[in-house]
Amino acid sequence: MSSDPAELTQGFRKACSACSLRELCLPRGLAEADLNRLDDLVERSGIHHEGDHLFRIGEGFKSIYAVRSGCYKSYTVDSEGREHVLGFHLPGELLGLDAIYPGRHLCNSMALDTATVCVVPYEQLSTLCGEISGLRMQIMRLMSKDIADAATLAGDFTAEERLAVFLLGLADRFKQRGYSASEYNLAMSRRDIANYLRLAPETVSRVFARFEKLGLISVDRRTVQLLDKPGLNAVCESMGTLDG
């Protein structure tokens, strides 16, 4: 298999209509003719490796990005050099929407493993949205989802509730992508998870251990198996974020 990034990138040059992520991403609900128009805008990125940045704070906003493979994290760094993780982004999810209003990126986006994105120039996309109402509605739906996800952990919840809803949320996201809903690999570190959940790393480690002892999950390095989903749902029931 070739290791030349330019050659590997050609393998990603599939039309939106043939993409397995179309029902999660921008193409959802579009007619074939409109899909072809969208595909004319989309550019496939080269391969990002762990630690590579897609964009950084302060860079001018030109495009939005749809994750095609792998996982990215978005984060900021405060004036004292402390990192704040804002989210983890899986295939079919969009990055860069928060930069539309200010015209520049307000956070960093970094690959957590080998990953690729589809690049969609915003000005051209905006013009197309004016002509295809379904595309405009899909972008609004995805933006609304981002807002709802950000609000999930805004309350005064316990460490157990936060980790339970995080693990169940990941399971649901993997299921939507055709993967196992009960066993998956974590691309993010425990420290990143703790940062995202606004908990101390040692607290997250203790809760993982407690969940294992209770038979709710099994953990082998970064592989997590959800053994008792009803039990996890019971833990985070008060958060009102899951469908059961």
Short mmCIF file of C-alpha atoms in Angstrom, two decimals:
data_model
loop_
_atom_site.label_atom_id
_atom_site.label_comp_id
_atom_site.label_asym_id
_atom_site.label_seq_id
_atom_site.Cartn_x
_atom_site.Cartn_y
_atom_site.Cartn_z
CA MET A 1 0.00 0.00 0.00
CA SER A 2 1.34 3.41 -0.93
CA SER A 3 2.54 5.73 1.84
CA ASP A 4 2.46 8.81 -0.40
CA PRO A 5 -0.18 11.20 1.12
CA ALA A 6 -1.01 12.55 -2.35
CA GLU A 7 -1.80 9.05 -3.59
CA LEU A 8 -3.67 8.09 -0.44
CA THR A 9 -5.83 11.19 -0.70
CA GLN A 10 -7.12 10.03 -4.06
CA GLY A 11 -8.76 7.14 -2.26
CA PHE A 12 -11.04 9.60 -0.48
CA ARG A 13 -12.29 11.27 -3.64
CA LYS A 14 -15.78 9.79 -3.61
CA ALA A 15 -18.93 11.71 -4.36
CA CYS A 16 -21.15 12.74 -1.45
CA SER A 17 -23.82 10.46 -2.90
CA ALA A 18 -21.55 7.44 -2.38
CA CYS A 19 -20.33 8.42 1.08
CA SER A 20 -21.39 6.20 3.98
CA LEU A 21 -21.70 9.31 6.16
CA ARG A 22 -24.21 11.13 3.96
CA GLU A 23 -27.10 10.65 6.43
CA LEU A 24 -25.05 12.22 9.24
CA CYS A 25 -23.41 15.04 7.32
CA LEU A 26 -24.36 17.88 4.96
CA PRO A 27 -25.84 15.66 2.19
CA ARG A 28 -28.67 14.36 4.40
CA GLY A 29 -32.03 14.62 2.64
CA LEU A 30 -30.71 16.17 -0.57
CA ALA A 31 -31.86 15.11 -4.02
CA GLU A 32 -29.30 13.58 -6.37
CA ALA A 33 -28.92 16.73 -8.47
CA ASP A 34 -28.32 18.83 -5.35
CA LEU A 35 -25.84 16.26 -4.05
CA ASN A 36 -23.83 16.66 -7.24
CA ARG A 37 -23.76 20.44 -6.80
CA LEU A 38 -22.55 20.05 -3.23
CA ASP A 39 -19.90 17.57 -4.26
CA ASP A 40 -18.51 20.10 -6.74
CA LEU A 41 -17.62 22.31 -3.75
CA VAL A 42 -16.09 19.67 -1.53
CA GLU A 43 -12.34 19.21 -1.37
CA ARG A 44 -10.75 16.22 0.39
CA SER A 45 -7.94 16.97 2.79
CA GLY A 46 -4.65 15.19 3.03
CA ILE A 47 -4.07 12.86 5.96
CA HIS A 48 -3.66 14.32 9.43
CA HIS A 49 -1.70 12.35 11.98
CA GLU A 50 -2.01 12.48 15.75
CA GLY A 51 -1.09 15.98 16.93
CA ASP A 52 -1.57 17.66 13.54
CA HIS A 53 -3.74 20.78 13.60
CA LEU A 54 -6.60 21.39 11.22
CA PHE A 55 -6.81 25.04 12.25
CA ARG A 56 -5.69 27.25 15.13
CA ILE A 57 -7.16 30.11 17.12
CA GLY A 58 -7.07 33.41 15.26
CA GLU A 59 -6.78 31.98 11.76
CA GLY A 60 -9.15 33.51 9.24
CA PHE A 61 -12.36 31.61 8.57
CA LYS A 62 -12.67 30.31 5.03
CA SER A 63 -14.19 26.83 5.22
CA ILE A 64 -16.13 24.45 7.37
CA TYR A 65 -14.87 20.91 7.77
CA ALA A 66 -16.70 17.59 7.85
CA VAL A 67 -14.78 14.81 9.56
CA ARG A 68 -14.39 11.93 7.13
CA SER A 69 -12.30 9.54 9.23
CA GLY A 70 -10.60 9.48 12.61
CA CYS A 71 -11.26 11.83 15.51
CA TYR A 72 -10.44 15.49 16.22
CA LYS A 73 -10.63 17.48 19.41
CA SER A 74 -11.38 21.18 19.66
CA TYR A 75 -9.80 23.14 22.47
CA THR A 76 -8.66 26.54 23.69
CA VAL A 77 -5.71 27.62 25.82
CA ASP A 78 -6.20 30.31 28.45
CA SER A 79 -3.81 33.14 29.38
CA GLU A 80 -2.09 30.89 31.93
CA GLY A 81 -1.42 28.19 29.37
CA ARG A 82 -4.16 25.82 30.58
CA GLU A 83 -5.93 23.76 27.95
CA HIS A 84 -9.73 23.55 27.85
CA VAL A 85 -11.21 20.76 25.72
CA LEU A 86 -14.45 21.81 24.03
CA GLY A 87 -15.38 18.61 22.22
CA PHE A 88 -14.44 15.48 20.32
CA HIS A 89 -15.52 15.14 16.70
CA LEU A 90 -16.24 11.87 14.89
CA PRO A 91 -16.85 11.10 11.18
CA GLY A 92 -19.84 12.96 9.78
CA GLU A 93 -19.57 15.83 12.29
CA LEU A 94 -18.70 19.42 11.38
CA LEU A 95 -15.88 21.64 12.60
CA GLY A 96 -15.53 25.41 12.25
CA LEU A 97 -19.16 26.48 12.51
CA ASP A 98 -18.37 28.71 15.50
CA ALA A 99 -16.10 30.82 13.30
CA ILE A 100 -18.88 31.99 10.96
CA TYR A 101 -19.86 35.05 13.02
CA PRO A 102 -16.44 36.43 14.05
CA GLY A 103 -14.81 35.48 10.75
CA ARG A 104 -11.93 33.78 12.53
CA HIS A 105 -11.45 30.57 14.45
CA LEU A 106 -12.04 30.82 18.19
CA CYS A 107 -10.52 27.45 19.04
CA ASN A 108 -7.90 24.97 17.88
CA SER A 109 -8.72 21.67 16.18
CA MET A 110 -6.24 18.80 16.43
CA ALA A 111 -6.28 15.20 15.17
CA LEU A 112 -6.24 12.57 17.91
CA ASP A 113 -5.35 9.76 15.51
CA THR A 114 -4.97 9.31 11.75
CA ALA A 115 -7.80 11.43 10.37
CA THR A 116 -9.15 13.23 7.30
CA VAL A 117 -11.79 15.86 6.59
CA CYS A 118 -13.85 17.17 3.71
CA VAL A 119 -13.21 20.89 3.21
CA VAL A 120 -16.22 23.01 2.17
CA PRO A 121 -15.49 26.64 1.20
CA TYR A 122 -18.00 28.69 3.17
CA GLU A 123 -18.75 31.47 0.67
CA GLN A 124 -19.65 28.97 -2.02
CA LEU A 125 -21.62 26.88 0.47
CA SER A 126 -23.54 29.94 1.61
CA THR A 127 -24.51 30.72 -1.98
CA LEU A 128 -25.62 27.14 -2.50
CA CYS A 129 -27.70 27.26 0.69
CA GLY A 130 -29.66 30.14 -0.81
CA GLU A 131 -30.58 27.89 -3.71
CA ILE A 132 -31.12 24.60 -1.86
CA SER A 133 -33.40 24.99 1.15
CA GLY A 134 -32.73 21.44 2.33
CA LEU A 135 -29.03 22.19 2.66
CA ARG A 136 -29.70 25.32 4.70
CA MET A 137 -32.00 23.37 7.03
CA GLN A 138 -29.40 20.64 7.48
CA ILE A 139 -26.73 23.16 8.49
CA MET A 140 -29.14 24.71 10.98
CA ARG A 141 -29.92 21.26 12.37
CA LEU A 142 -26.23 20.48 12.83
CA MET A 143 -25.58 23.85 14.46
CA SER A 144 -28.51 23.24 16.82
CA LYS A 145 -27.06 19.86 17.74
CA ASP A 146 -23.73 21.48 18.60
CA ILE A 147 -25.50 23.93 20.92
CA ALA A 148 -27.50 21.16 22.57
CA ASP A 149 -24.38 19.03 23.07
CA ALA A 150 -22.54 21.96 24.64
CA ALA A 151 -25.41 22.49 27.08
CA THR A 152 -25.47 18.86 28.21
CA LEU A 153 -22.77 19.25 30.86
CA ALA A 154 -23.63 22.81 31.87
CA GLY A 155 -25.51 21.78 35.02
CA ASP A 156 -24.24 20.90 38.47
CA PHE A 157 -23.85 17.16 37.89
CA THR A 158 -21.80 14.57 39.72
CA ALA A 159 -18.66 12.99 38.29
CA GLU A 160 -20.55 9.70 37.89
CA GLU A 161 -23.33 11.39 35.93
CA ARG A 162 -20.88 13.21 33.69
CA LEU A 163 -18.84 10.12 32.81
CA ALA A 164 -21.92 7.94 32.33
CA VAL A 165 -23.55 10.35 29.89
CA PHE A 166 -20.24 10.76 28.06
CA LEU A 167 -19.78 6.99 27.59
CA LEU A 168 -23.39 6.46 26.53
CA GLY A 169 -23.24 9.43 24.19
CA LEU A 170 -20.15 8.03 22.48
CA ALA A 171 -21.87 4.65 22.15
CA ASP A 172 -24.83 6.28 20.41
CA ARG A 173 -22.56 8.24 18.07
CA PHE A 174 -20.64 5.09 17.12
CA LYS A 175 -23.91 3.20 16.55
CA GLN A 176 -25.06 5.91 14.12
CA ARG A 177 -21.87 5.28 12.16
CA GLY A 178 -22.45 1.54 11.88
CA TYR A 179 -20.09 0.48 14.67
CA SER A 180 -20.72 -1.41 17.87
CA ALA A 181 -22.87 0.46 20.36
CA SER A 182 -21.43 -1.48 23.29
CA GLU A 183 -17.69 -1.66 22.61
CA TYR A 184 -15.39 0.98 21.16
CA ASN A 185 -11.91 2.46 21.32
CA LEU A 186 -11.29 5.86 22.88
CA ALA A 187 -9.13 8.07 20.66
CA MET A 188 -8.90 10.61 23.46
CA SER A 189 -6.78 10.27 26.61
CA ARG A 190 -8.17 10.06 30.14
CA ARG A 191 -6.73 13.53 30.73
CA ASP A 192 -8.63 14.91 27.72
CA ILE A 193 -11.84 13.23 28.91
CA ALA A 194 -11.38 14.71 32.37
CA ASN A 195 -10.71 18.15 30.91
CA TYR A 196 -13.83 17.96 28.73
CA LEU A 197 -16.00 16.81 31.64
CA ARG A 198 -14.52 19.54 33.88
CA LEU A 199 -13.19 16.96 36.33
CA ALA A 200 -9.78 16.15 37.77
CA PRO A 201 -7.96 13.29 35.95
CA GLU A 202 -7.74 11.31 39.20
CA THR A 203 -11.50 11.69 39.66
CA VAL A 204 -12.17 10.26 36.19
CA SER A 205 -9.83 7.34 36.91
CA ARG A 206 -11.67 6.64 40.18
CA VAL A 207 -15.07 6.72 38.47
CA PHE A 208 -13.87 4.40 35.70
CA ALA A 209 -12.66 1.99 38.40
CA ARG A 210 -15.96 2.32 40.30
CA PHE A 211 -18.00 1.60 37.16
CA GLU A 212 -15.86 -1.48 36.52
CA LYS A 213 -16.34 -2.71 40.09
CA LEU A 214 -20.11 -2.28 39.73
CA GLY A 215 -20.07 -4.29 36.48
CA LEU A 216 -21.27 -1.36 34.38
CA ILE A 217 -18.25 -1.32 32.07
CA SER A 218 -15.06 -3.19 31.24
CA VAL A 219 -11.90 -1.29 30.32
CA ASP A 220 -8.78 -2.62 28.59
CA ARG A 221 -6.43 0.29 27.97
CA ARG A 222 -8.45 2.48 25.59
CA THR A 223 -11.06 -0.14 24.71
CA VAL A 224 -14.31 0.32 26.62
CA GLN A 225 -17.13 -2.21 26.75
CA LEU A 226 -20.51 -1.14 28.11
CA LEU A 227 -21.75 -4.16 30.06
CA ASP A 228 -24.85 -2.65 31.66
CA LYS A 229 -26.42 0.17 29.65
CA PRO A 230 -29.59 0.32 31.76
CA GLY A 231 -27.36 0.73 34.81
CA LEU A 232 -25.44 3.57 33.15
CA ASN A 233 -28.71 5.19 32.07
CA ALA A 234 -29.89 5.04 35.67
CA VAL A 235 -26.74 6.87 36.77
CA CYS A 236 -27.31 9.79 34.41
CA GLU A 237 -31.12 9.77 34.38
CA SER A 238 -31.34 13.04 36.31
CA MET A 239 -29.49 14.84 33.53
CA GLY A 240 -32.46 14.37 31.20
CA THR A 241 -30.23 14.03 28.11
CA LEU A 242 -30.77 10.45 26.98
CA ASP A 243 -33.68 8.71 25.35
CA GLY A 244 -33.11 5.53 27.32
#
